[in-house]
Structure formats: structure tokens, C-alpha cells
Amino acid sequence: MEPSELARALARSWFVVLGCLAVGIIGAFVATSIVTPQYTAKISLYLAPRVTSPDPSAVYDGTQLALQRTSSYAQLVTSDQVLRDVIVQLGLDTTPDDLSRTISTSTQSGTLIIDVEVDGTSAERSARIADLLANDLSTTVARLEQPADPALRPPVTVLPISPASTSAVPTYPSPRVNYALGALVGLLVGGAAAVWRFRRGVVPVDATPER
């Protein structure tokens, strides 16, 4: 179909296109309204190495040790022990396996940072879970890494950079994305319907109104 024919078909069936656009936007509104909102709480943890001397080599060794621990500590975030502690402290009606599915961790290459994200239907509860994960991970690491000499500090300490933060805007669903998709689908369907009407002769190209 030539661009000029497409333009004429759309112009003559403008009411069909607008109707499909309206239906698409209304459908997006309904879908957004019935889906339970999901919120994401985020917290970043810093792995602080124990430095026993201001000597550069000691600082380097401590930093390297902490870097080697980063991925292992990230896995500990979703360990059964840490998750059970969080469940008990908050009195959650869930299991460690189910809770772990709402948690994701990531590490930034070459840094001593672990990023933790917690998804949930409540922004406040998600933030609370993230804070408790940070505290319980810090306690677990301190226990696992404690030297035989109780007078010595663990070689690495896990510290939250700041309390967990969460946005008042749901992570999912996204109204803007849904409305945009609804409008796009509506326009595509409306355009297809207009072309179909044009080719079926429902809207003659050269039709002129009677006088």
C-alpha cells in the first residue's frame, strides 16, 4: 500500500482508530488498577577491611582479602540462617525459600560494595527486610570471620552505607509504560482495521458526498 493510500484510509476511518486507541488506554488503566503494586527497597553494604598497619602493603592486603570475600558475602544474604532470622524478627508468614525469591544481590566489580534489593507489596516492609538483612549479614560475617584470639577484630566487617531506601512509586506495574503500550496497541489495531476497511471497499477511496 502506498503511503498516500494509507493516509487516506486512516483519515476516512479516523473514528475507528480513535476508538481502538481509547480501548487500548482503558485496557491499560484496568490492567494497572487490578495488579498488586510491587515496591523495591535498596540498600548498599560496604566491606570494611581490617587494617593493622598504616603501611601501604598492609592496606593493600586487607583490601584484597575483602575483595575476595565479596561474592561469598553476597551469597550469604540469601542463606537460610540469615533469612530465618529476618522471618523471626518480623514475624513473617513465609519460608526462607519464598523470601529469597524476593531478594536480589549484585556486586560492583573491583569495589567493596554489595547491592541488595528487596521486592514486596509493602514499601515499608520491604525496607525493613532490607535493613534486617544488612544487620544479620553483618552479625553472621563477624561470627564466621572472628579470629581465634577474641581480642582481634574480624578481617572484614560488613557495614550498611545508609538505611534502606524505597520509592513511593511502585516498581511494578508502571502506569506510564502500561498506558504507552496500551496506546500503541490501540493505534496498531486501529490502523490495521482502517486498512482492512479500505481494502474491503467499506471506505471507497474516491467516494464523494452526494449534493
Tab-separated table of C-alpha atoms in Angstrom:
chain	number	residue	atom	x	y	z
A	1	MET	CA	0.000	0.000	0.000
A	2	GLU	CA	1.271	3.436	-0.952
A	3	PRO	CA	1.806	5.993	1.832
A	4	SER	CA	-0.818	8.255	0.274
A	5	GLU	CA	-3.371	5.417	0.290
A	6	LEU	CA	-2.551	4.597	3.893
A	7	ALA	CA	-3.025	8.230	4.866
A	8	ARG	CA	-6.406	8.364	3.119
A	9	ALA	CA	-7.521	5.105	4.711
A	10	LEU	CA	-6.601	6.377	8.170
A	11	ALA	CA	-8.270	9.713	7.554
A	12	ARG	CA	-11.515	8.157	6.372
A	13	SER	CA	-11.579	5.688	9.301
A	14	TRP	CA	-10.373	8.126	11.943
A	15	PHE	CA	-13.242	7.183	14.256
A	16	VAL	CA	-12.107	3.530	14.186
A	17	VAL	CA	-8.538	4.494	15.015
A	18	LEU	CA	-9.636	6.757	17.873
A	19	GLY	CA	-11.980	4.084	19.187
A	20	CYS	CA	-9.213	1.470	19.261
A	21	LEU	CA	-6.870	3.995	20.888
A	22	ALA	CA	-9.431	4.663	23.626
A	23	VAL	CA	-9.991	0.940	24.181
A	24	GLY	CA	-6.224	0.370	24.437
A	25	ILE	CA	-5.791	3.124	27.037
A	26	ILE	CA	-8.810	1.954	29.038
A	27	GLY	CA	-7.476	-1.600	28.953
A	28	ALA	CA	-4.109	-0.382	30.245
A	29	PHE	CA	-5.858	1.526	33.042
A	30	VAL	CA	-7.831	-1.547	34.098
A	31	ALA	CA	-4.755	-3.775	33.982
A	32	THR	CA	-2.772	-1.284	36.057
A	33	SER	CA	-5.577	-0.998	38.605
A	34	ILE	CA	-6.088	-4.709	39.244
A	35	VAL	CA	-2.408	-5.692	39.507
A	36	THR	CA	-0.986	-5.611	43.029
A	37	PRO	CA	1.763	-2.936	43.189
A	38	GLN	CA	5.305	-4.108	43.865
A	39	TYR	CA	7.854	-1.906	45.653
A	40	THR	CA	11.632	-2.293	45.711
A	41	ALA	CA	13.814	-1.401	48.679
A	42	LYS	CA	17.524	-0.921	48.072
A	43	ILE	CA	20.488	-0.962	50.401
A	44	SER	CA	24.245	-0.937	49.763
A	45	LEU	CA	26.735	-2.693	52.033
A	46	TYR	CA	30.398	-1.801	52.398
A	47	LEU	CA	33.019	-4.422	53.199
A	48	ALA	CA	35.435	-2.655	55.516
A	49	PRO	CA	38.807	-4.460	55.705
A	50	ARG	CA	40.719	-4.589	58.959
A	51	VAL	CA	43.943	-2.637	58.567
A	52	THR	CA	46.506	-3.462	61.230
A	53	SER	CA	49.139	-1.054	59.984
A	54	PRO	CA	49.292	2.193	58.001
A	55	ASP	CA	51.858	0.510	55.781
A	56	PRO	CA	50.614	0.534	52.144
A	57	SER	CA	51.234	-3.188	51.760
A	58	ALA	CA	49.048	-3.945	54.791
A	59	VAL	CA	46.269	-1.755	53.403
A	60	TYR	CA	46.555	-3.485	50.037
A	61	ASP	CA	46.453	-6.974	51.580
A	62	GLY	CA	43.390	-6.103	53.652
A	63	THR	CA	41.586	-4.660	50.645
A	64	GLN	CA	42.392	-7.694	48.501
A	65	LEU	CA	41.096	-10.017	51.189
A	66	ALA	CA	37.840	-8.083	51.351
A	67	LEU	CA	37.532	-8.173	47.554
A	68	GLN	CA	37.919	-11.946	47.612
A	69	ARG	CA	35.086	-12.190	50.145
A	70	THR	CA	32.627	-10.022	48.200
A	71	SER	CA	30.897	-12.727	46.162
A	72	SER	CA	30.750	-15.114	49.136
A	73	TYR	CA	29.152	-12.498	51.365
A	74	ALA	CA	26.636	-11.667	48.632
A	75	GLN	CA	25.534	-15.303	48.655
A	76	LEU	CA	25.203	-15.227	52.441
A	77	VAL	CA	22.483	-12.581	52.127
A	78	THR	CA	20.030	-15.255	50.961
A	79	SER	CA	21.339	-18.048	53.162
A	80	ASP	CA	18.791	-19.957	55.240
A	81	GLN	CA	20.261	-18.757	58.525
A	82	VAL	CA	20.076	-15.067	57.641
A	83	LEU	CA	16.590	-15.393	56.143
A	84	ARG	CA	15.252	-17.332	59.125
A	85	ASP	CA	16.483	-14.598	61.466
A	86	VAL	CA	14.673	-11.972	59.389
A	87	ILE	CA	11.469	-14.027	59.300
A	88	VAL	CA	11.507	-14.499	63.077
A	89	GLN	CA	12.267	-10.846	63.837
A	90	LEU	CA	9.457	-9.581	61.607
A	91	GLY	CA	7.064	-12.453	62.265
A	92	LEU	CA	6.626	-13.064	58.547
A	93	ASP	CA	4.308	-15.802	57.360
A	94	THR	CA	6.705	-17.190	54.774
A	95	THR	CA	9.623	-19.563	54.289
A	96	PRO	CA	13.294	-18.864	53.567
A	97	ASP	CA	12.857	-20.188	50.020
A	98	ASP	CA	9.901	-17.913	49.300
A	99	LEU	CA	11.587	-14.905	50.880
A	100	SER	CA	14.774	-15.499	48.894
A	101	ARG	CA	12.791	-15.146	45.646
A	102	THR	CA	12.063	-11.519	46.546
A	103	ILE	CA	15.731	-10.688	47.151
A	104	SER	CA	18.471	-9.987	44.650
A	105	THR	CA	22.112	-9.115	45.215
A	106	SER	CA	24.801	-7.728	42.961
A	107	THR	CA	28.430	-6.749	43.324
A	108	GLN	CA	30.284	-3.976	41.608
A	109	SER	CA	33.480	-5.291	40.032
A	110	GLY	CA	36.619	-4.046	41.715
A	111	THR	CA	34.761	-2.467	44.634
A	112	LEU	CA	33.862	-3.472	48.180
A	113	ILE	CA	30.156	-2.826	47.636
A	114	ILE	CA	27.260	-5.296	47.728
A	115	ASP	CA	23.902	-4.005	46.498
A	116	VAL	CA	20.771	-5.660	47.863
A	117	GLU	CA	17.235	-5.228	46.536
A	118	VAL	CA	14.052	-6.495	48.181
A	119	ASP	CA	10.714	-6.628	46.339
A	120	GLY	CA	7.366	-6.697	48.099
A	121	THR	CA	3.812	-5.431	48.180
A	122	SER	CA	4.631	-3.001	51.003
A	123	ALA	CA	7.316	-0.330	50.623
A	124	GLU	CA	7.768	-0.066	54.391
A	125	ARG	CA	8.078	-3.811	54.933
A	126	SER	CA	10.495	-4.194	52.015
A	127	ALA	CA	12.737	-1.514	53.535
A	128	ARG	CA	12.528	-3.175	56.944
A	129	ILE	CA	13.532	-6.539	55.459
A	130	ALA	CA	16.475	-4.941	53.669
A	131	ASP	CA	17.697	-3.288	56.887
A	132	LEU	CA	17.430	-6.554	58.821
A	133	LEU	CA	19.252	-8.430	56.064
A	134	ALA	CA	22.117	-5.972	56.374
A	135	ASN	CA	22.233	-6.291	60.167
A	136	ASP	CA	22.010	-10.087	60.155
A	137	LEU	CA	24.634	-10.395	57.425
A	138	SER	CA	26.981	-8.194	59.450
A	139	THR	CA	26.438	-10.367	62.528
A	140	THR	CA	26.901	-13.608	60.572
A	141	VAL	CA	30.104	-12.423	58.923
A	142	ALA	CA	31.504	-11.223	62.240
A	143	ARG	CA	30.830	-14.638	63.767
A	144	LEU	CA	32.292	-16.587	60.838
A	145	GLU	CA	35.371	-14.397	60.491
A	146	GLN	CA	36.155	-13.961	64.180
A	147	PRO	CA	39.832	-14.903	64.794
A	148	ALA	CA	40.749	-17.434	67.452
A	149	ASP	CA	42.015	-14.579	69.587
A	150	PRO	CA	38.847	-12.804	70.789
A	151	ALA	CA	40.864	-9.624	71.243
A	152	LEU	CA	41.277	-9.308	67.467
A	153	ARG	CA	38.650	-7.893	65.168
A	154	PRO	CA	37.401	-9.883	62.161
A	155	PRO	CA	39.437	-9.259	58.989
A	156	VAL	CA	36.343	-7.853	57.248
A	157	THR	CA	33.334	-6.019	58.653
A	158	VAL	CA	30.076	-5.544	56.749
A	159	LEU	CA	28.563	-2.090	57.177
A	160	PRO	CA	25.418	-0.589	55.607
A	161	ILE	CA	26.286	2.633	53.814
A	162	SER	CA	22.871	4.062	54.702
A	163	PRO	CA	19.442	2.764	55.754
A	164	ALA	CA	17.385	1.038	53.093
A	165	SER	CA	15.546	3.363	50.741
A	166	THR	CA	12.401	2.789	48.748
A	167	SER	CA	10.290	4.893	46.430
A	168	ALA	CA	6.626	5.680	46.982
A	169	VAL	CA	6.139	4.900	43.297
A	170	PRO	CA	5.643	1.165	42.639
A	171	THR	CA	8.351	-0.613	40.695
A	172	TYR	CA	5.646	-2.654	39.006
A	173	PRO	CA	3.291	-2.057	37.368
A	174	SER	CA	4.459	1.159	35.720
A	175	PRO	CA	1.428	3.266	34.713
A	176	ARG	CA	3.399	5.229	32.132
A	177	VAL	CA	4.695	2.096	30.439
A	178	ASN	CA	1.281	0.419	30.539
A	179	TYR	CA	-0.508	3.457	29.099
A	180	ALA	CA	2.105	3.825	26.382
A	181	LEU	CA	1.807	0.163	25.437
A	182	GLY	CA	-1.980	0.353	25.539
A	183	ALA	CA	-1.984	3.390	23.269
A	184	LEU	CA	0.494	1.750	20.888
A	185	VAL	CA	-1.527	-1.454	20.652
A	186	GLY	CA	-4.703	0.551	20.168
A	187	LEU	CA	-3.173	2.573	17.346
A	188	LEU	CA	-1.814	-0.533	15.643
A	189	VAL	CA	-5.151	-2.313	15.840
A	190	GLY	CA	-6.988	0.806	14.708
A	191	GLY	CA	-4.600	1.289	11.806
A	192	ALA	CA	-4.975	-2.342	10.767
A	193	ALA	CA	-8.757	-2.029	10.928
A	194	ALA	CA	-8.639	1.133	8.813
A	195	VAL	CA	-6.516	-0.599	6.167
A	196	TRP	CA	-8.840	-3.597	6.189
A	197	ARG	CA	-11.873	-1.344	5.676
A	198	PHE	CA	-10.067	0.422	2.869
A	199	ARG	CA	-9.157	-2.783	1.051
A	200	ARG	CA	-12.596	-4.300	1.559
A	201	GLY	CA	-14.150	-1.264	-0.018
A	202	VAL	CA	-16.004	-0.288	3.118
A	203	VAL	CA	-14.482	3.137	2.708
A	204	PRO	CA	-14.157	3.893	-1.010
A	205	VAL	CA	-11.106	5.925	-1.857
A	206	ASP	CA	-12.814	8.189	-4.358
A	207	ALA	CA	-16.195	8.411	-2.626
A	208	THR	CA	-17.663	11.888	-2.768
A	209	PRO	CA	-20.660	13.102	-0.839
A	210	GLU	CA	-23.921	13.498	-2.769
A	211	ARG	CA	-25.239	17.023	-3.310
